Amino acid sequence: MSIKASYIKPRTLEEAVTALAAGEARILAGGTDFYPGLGDRVVRGAVVDVSGLGELRGVRSEADCFRIGGLTTWSEILRTPLPRCLDALKSAAREVGSVQIQNRGTVAGNLCNASPAADGVPPLLALDAEVELVSGAGSRRMPLAEFIVGNRKTQRRPDELLTAVIVPRGLEDAASAFLKLGARRYLVISISMVAVVVRVGNAGKVSEARVAVGSCSAVARRLRVLEAELVGASVRGGLSSAVRREHLDPLSPIDDVRATAEYRMDASLRLVQRALDSCVENV
Ligand SMILES: Cc1cc2nc3c(=O)[nH]c(=O)nc-3n(C[C@H](O)[C@H](O)[C@H](O)COP(=O)(O)OP(=O)(O)OC[C@H]3O[C@@H](n4cnc5c(N)ncnc54)[C@H](O)[C@@H]3O)c2cc1C
């Protein structure tokens, strides 16, 4: 039996999109989802290894946004000085697998793999991040909330490369937190995870709140009713008492080997409460 496979490692973005233009190649970045996803199978078809595209690495501060290159690894996120609203993304970076995985795994790979348990999604969703997609036909942007449409499903066309994640400015001074619960402390797929962003105004009241929960629905969800109700709340004594079970209605957790749906809801409630409190404890 012959197995047809080809491997291309472009040196520039232009070479990469040219290689992807036929729309039949698979993209390889850090490979930390790509290879486990193959299981016992061997690679077939064309592979475009984008890991050499240095131009897509690193975080840039721009006039209206922070631009996170798609090929930025989790270790690079951890090493980069970033505003407070991205503390949650840093905490998530620390939770992605092990240090070895963080050294290889990229932000784009995490988003494009579109696992319901992808740690990078809730912190970016909470910041209204957008993704930038580039192909031979040009470039387009869309909200991350629209990009991931289901379990392992995105709106990426086969000829498109995710080149950057765009985090709009405006919440830089807001506190943020990410909490993840797994069956053990380290190297674990989450039962639930929560990212929150809270900005507090001069009178000690919440002026902006964002809450996103992952691993409790096919795609991570924002809790918009809770976000709206938190605005104006006094931060004295913490925010946990403002969180009620019905705020979790957008979630639709499943029973699986890691936890029951009921346990996931209970855990999510506690994580949201703790994450919100941690953002305002020193105000
Ligand atoms: C032991 C282990 C533990 C892990 N633990 C965690 C964890 O705790 N939390 C977590 O969230 N993840 C975890 N992961 C998954 C993985 O490490 C992350 O999702 C990582 O960010 C994937 O990035 P990558 O560069 O390795 O992606 P790859 O494996 O290279 O690619 C993943 C997918 O994205 C596509 N892709 C990659 N880059 C691009 C791009 N620029 N444009 C378009 N498509 C692209 C690929 O074609 C592929 O379909 C773990 C993996 C392993 C092996």
XYZ file of C-alpha atoms and ligand atoms in Angstrom:
336
model
C 0.000 0.000 0.000
C 1.479 3.379 -0.905
C 0.789 6.405 1.254
C 0.926 9.751 -0.512
C 2.092 12.589 1.680
C 3.954 15.815 1.052
C 5.579 18.172 3.524
C 6.205 21.872 2.920
C 7.820 24.294 5.360
C 7.292 27.834 4.019
C 9.620 30.655 5.099
C 7.150 33.496 4.532
C 3.418 34.079 4.938
C 3.146 34.518 1.180
C 4.693 31.104 0.555
C 2.372 29.597 3.160
C -0.851 30.950 1.633
C 0.346 29.943 -1.822
C 0.865 26.392 -0.542
C -2.612 26.451 1.025
C -4.303 27.897 -2.074
C -5.406 24.511 -3.387
C -7.302 24.082 -0.122
C -6.234 20.477 0.403
C -3.307 20.812 2.793
C -3.376 20.461 6.550
C -1.651 23.081 8.664
C 0.913 22.014 11.242
C 2.055 24.498 13.908
C 3.314 23.150 17.271
C 1.833 19.729 16.484
C 0.572 19.184 20.041
C -3.011 18.658 18.851
C -2.180 17.643 15.270
C -0.194 14.494 16.133
C -2.360 13.198 19.022
C -5.362 13.730 16.707
C -3.891 11.230 14.222
C -4.012 8.400 16.743
C -2.596 5.295 15.061
C -2.954 6.729 11.563
C -0.052 8.056 9.503
C -0.087 11.492 7.894
C -1.707 11.465 4.467
C -1.972 14.280 1.925
C -0.190 17.590 2.039
C 1.095 19.161 5.251
C 2.106 22.819 5.460
C 4.337 23.305 8.498
C 3.932 26.973 9.466
C 6.167 26.785 12.547
C 8.982 28.687 10.795
C 6.915 31.823 10.170
C 8.632 34.146 12.639
C 6.533 37.064 11.395
C 3.476 35.473 13.076
C 5.083 35.252 16.522
C 4.878 37.626 19.458
C 2.500 40.245 20.837
C 2.447 43.795 19.444
C 0.895 46.780 21.143
C -0.907 48.865 18.488
C -2.924 52.088 18.650
C -6.297 50.394 19.031
C -5.451 46.802 19.951
C -3.014 44.168 21.144
C -2.080 41.922 18.264
C -1.157 38.382 19.267
C 0.587 36.586 16.396
C -1.057 33.249 15.669
C 2.222 31.371 16.040
C 2.881 32.805 19.507
C 3.460 29.938 21.907
C 2.011 29.733 25.410
C 5.516 30.147 26.856
C 5.923 33.379 24.883
C 2.581 34.651 26.232
C 3.900 33.984 29.746
C 7.185 35.821 29.111
C 5.616 38.920 27.522
C 4.703 41.943 29.683
C 0.957 42.434 29.060
C -1.791 44.617 30.567
C -3.907 43.377 33.494
C -6.856 42.422 31.310
C -4.607 39.703 29.820
C -3.652 38.208 33.217
C -6.401 35.631 32.596
C -4.763 34.605 29.298
C -1.419 34.258 31.100
C -3.022 32.067 33.762
C -4.571 29.956 31.001
C -1.153 29.702 29.283
C 0.282 28.308 32.530
C -2.457 25.642 32.531
C -1.984 24.355 28.956
C -0.479 20.906 29.426
C 3.097 20.990 30.699
C 6.015 23.362 30.112
C 7.075 21.245 27.121
C 3.582 21.617 25.599
C 3.600 25.360 26.352
C 6.940 25.685 24.531
C 5.476 24.183 21.344
C 1.719 24.815 21.459
C 0.468 27.998 19.814
C -2.490 30.299 20.348
C -3.768 29.727 16.770
C -3.482 25.946 17.154
C -5.569 26.079 20.320
C -8.312 28.170 18.678
C -8.343 26.291 15.356
C -8.454 22.902 17.067
C -11.655 24.243 18.668
C -11.871 21.812 21.557
C -14.637 22.718 24.036
C -11.860 22.434 26.653
C -9.361 24.761 24.921
C -7.928 26.884 27.725
C -7.169 29.842 25.473
C -10.769 30.445 24.431
C -12.544 31.853 27.539
C -9.922 34.567 28.324
C -10.008 35.800 24.708
C -13.791 35.506 24.405
C -14.152 37.651 27.528
C -12.124 40.390 25.801
C -14.206 40.363 22.594
C -11.138 39.209 20.688
C -11.208 38.823 16.923
C -9.280 36.440 14.708
C -7.473 37.467 11.535
C -7.570 34.954 8.685
C -5.329 35.284 5.630
C -5.502 33.463 2.311
C -4.344 34.127 -1.242
C -7.637 35.987 -1.719
C -6.879 38.489 1.067
C -7.485 38.972 4.751
C -10.623 38.999 6.866
C -11.435 39.403 10.544
C -14.237 37.961 12.619
C -15.117 37.840 16.307
C -13.783 34.751 18.069
C -17.368 34.272 19.291
C -18.393 33.630 15.660
C -15.230 31.823 14.550
C -15.704 28.698 16.683
C -19.065 27.228 15.743
C -18.996 23.815 17.462
C -16.935 20.999 18.890
C -13.814 21.027 16.607
C -15.626 23.221 14.080
C -14.607 26.689 12.979
C -15.417 29.056 10.151
C -11.866 28.808 8.803
C -11.776 27.986 5.107
C -9.229 25.286 4.165
C -7.069 27.829 2.321
C -6.920 30.217 5.292
C -4.257 30.644 7.945
C -5.097 32.176 11.327
C -2.440 34.867 11.439
C -3.362 36.862 14.549
C -5.727 37.336 17.444
C -6.777 40.934 17.919
C -7.646 42.115 21.429
C -9.306 45.537 21.309
C -8.029 48.243 23.656
C -10.304 49.770 26.275
C -10.058 47.351 29.192
C -6.275 47.357 29.756
C -6.621 48.547 33.363
C -9.326 45.978 34.219
C -8.455 43.049 36.475
C -8.846 39.580 34.997
C -8.670 36.021 36.266
C -8.817 32.468 34.911
C -9.692 29.448 37.024
C -9.685 25.853 35.818
C -10.956 22.791 37.608
C -9.742 19.346 36.594
C -9.685 15.936 38.219
C -6.122 16.702 39.395
C -4.061 19.852 39.734
C -1.658 19.503 36.774
C -1.651 18.352 33.131
C -5.368 17.897 32.951
C -8.331 18.549 30.673
C -10.764 20.795 32.467
C -14.134 19.892 33.957
C -14.927 23.585 33.870
C -12.937 26.774 33.398
C -13.840 30.384 33.834
C -12.345 33.679 32.694
C -13.535 36.995 34.086
C -12.622 40.623 33.491
C -13.759 43.293 35.951
C -13.229 47.034 35.822
C -14.027 49.019 38.938
C -14.970 52.712 38.789
C -14.007 55.443 41.258
C -16.979 54.872 43.570
C -15.977 51.248 44.164
C -18.639 49.994 41.788
C -18.246 47.677 38.827
C -18.177 49.634 35.586
C -17.605 46.677 33.231
C -17.762 42.917 33.715
C -17.105 40.001 31.387
C -17.594 36.341 32.264
C -16.854 33.372 29.958
C -17.136 29.680 30.809
C -15.503 26.807 28.923
C -15.874 22.995 28.961
C -19.570 23.294 29.791
C -20.959 23.565 26.243
C -19.696 22.696 22.772
C -18.306 26.227 22.521
C -17.283 28.422 25.470
C -20.057 30.852 26.411
C -20.329 34.373 27.824
C -22.779 34.848 30.709
C -24.304 38.084 29.455
C -27.146 38.428 31.961
C -24.678 38.161 34.831
C -22.333 40.629 33.119
C -25.149 43.187 32.829
C -26.297 42.684 36.425
C -22.784 43.122 37.798
C -22.474 46.641 36.381
C -23.087 49.068 39.242
C -22.555 46.443 41.958
C -20.447 47.530 44.910
C -17.231 45.534 45.168
C -17.094 45.871 48.948
C -17.409 42.366 50.422
C -16.799 40.756 47.026
C -19.044 39.930 44.081
C -19.822 36.257 44.682
C -23.232 36.926 46.235
C -24.346 38.471 42.914
C -23.944 35.138 41.088
C -26.982 32.863 40.910
C -27.519 29.475 39.340
C -29.807 30.888 36.614
C -26.928 33.028 35.361
C -25.446 29.757 34.057
C -28.458 29.096 31.784
C -26.409 29.643 28.563
C -24.334 26.549 29.483
C -25.283 23.054 28.355
C -22.792 20.685 30.005
C -22.694 16.970 29.276
C -22.061 13.896 31.422
C -18.743 12.315 30.474
C -15.791 10.449 31.995
C -14.555 13.616 33.673
C -17.750 14.757 35.432
C -21.524 14.773 35.374
C -23.394 17.724 33.928
C -24.739 18.520 37.393
C -21.242 18.583 38.899
C -20.032 20.815 36.069
C -22.803 23.344 36.772
C -22.022 23.365 40.467
C -18.285 23.696 39.838
C -18.850 26.505 37.319
C -20.933 28.468 39.811
C -18.144 28.271 42.407
C -15.430 29.104 39.854
C -17.332 32.176 38.618
C -17.811 33.362 42.209
C -14.157 32.831 43.122
C -12.820 34.387 39.929
C -14.967 37.508 40.392
C -13.943 37.840 44.041
C -10.273 37.455 43.160
C -10.544 40.410 40.764
C -11.866 42.785 43.437
C -10.223 41.564 46.640
C -7.571 44.293 46.697
C -9.753 47.187 45.559
C -0.087 16.242 26.708
C -0.966 17.368 26.190
C -1.606 18.187 27.094
C -2.421 19.223 26.652
N -3.059 19.990 27.577
C -3.837 21.008 27.181
C -4.510 21.818 28.132
O -4.389 21.619 29.342
N -5.301 22.814 27.674
C -5.473 23.067 26.343
O -6.184 23.993 25.988
N -4.847 22.314 25.414
C -4.040 21.303 25.794
N -3.406 20.532 24.858
C -3.653 20.804 23.446
C -2.618 21.703 22.717
O -1.370 21.675 23.343
C -3.059 23.158 22.558
O -4.362 23.236 22.024
C -2.073 23.945 21.658
O -2.292 25.326 21.831
C -2.212 23.582 20.182
O -1.297 24.346 19.441
P -0.339 23.701 18.328
O 0.453 24.816 17.763
O 0.399 22.565 18.882
O -1.424 23.188 17.278
P -1.277 22.039 16.168
O -1.333 20.716 16.824
O -0.110 22.294 15.277
O -2.613 22.311 15.330
C -3.901 22.160 15.928
C -4.964 22.390 14.865
O -4.995 23.757 14.477
C -4.674 23.900 13.077
N -3.787 25.061 13.022
C -2.649 25.252 13.736
N -2.157 26.486 13.509
C -2.989 27.071 12.623
C -3.024 28.374 12.004
N -2.099 29.317 12.262
N -4.030 28.651 11.158
C -4.991 27.721 10.903
N -5.028 26.487 11.448
C -4.035 26.169 12.313
C -4.015 22.598 12.665
O -4.226 22.315 11.302
C -4.727 21.602 13.572
O -5.998 21.276 13.037
C -2.575 19.461 25.261
C -1.900 18.650 24.343
C -1.109 17.606 24.795
C -0.388 16.742 23.789
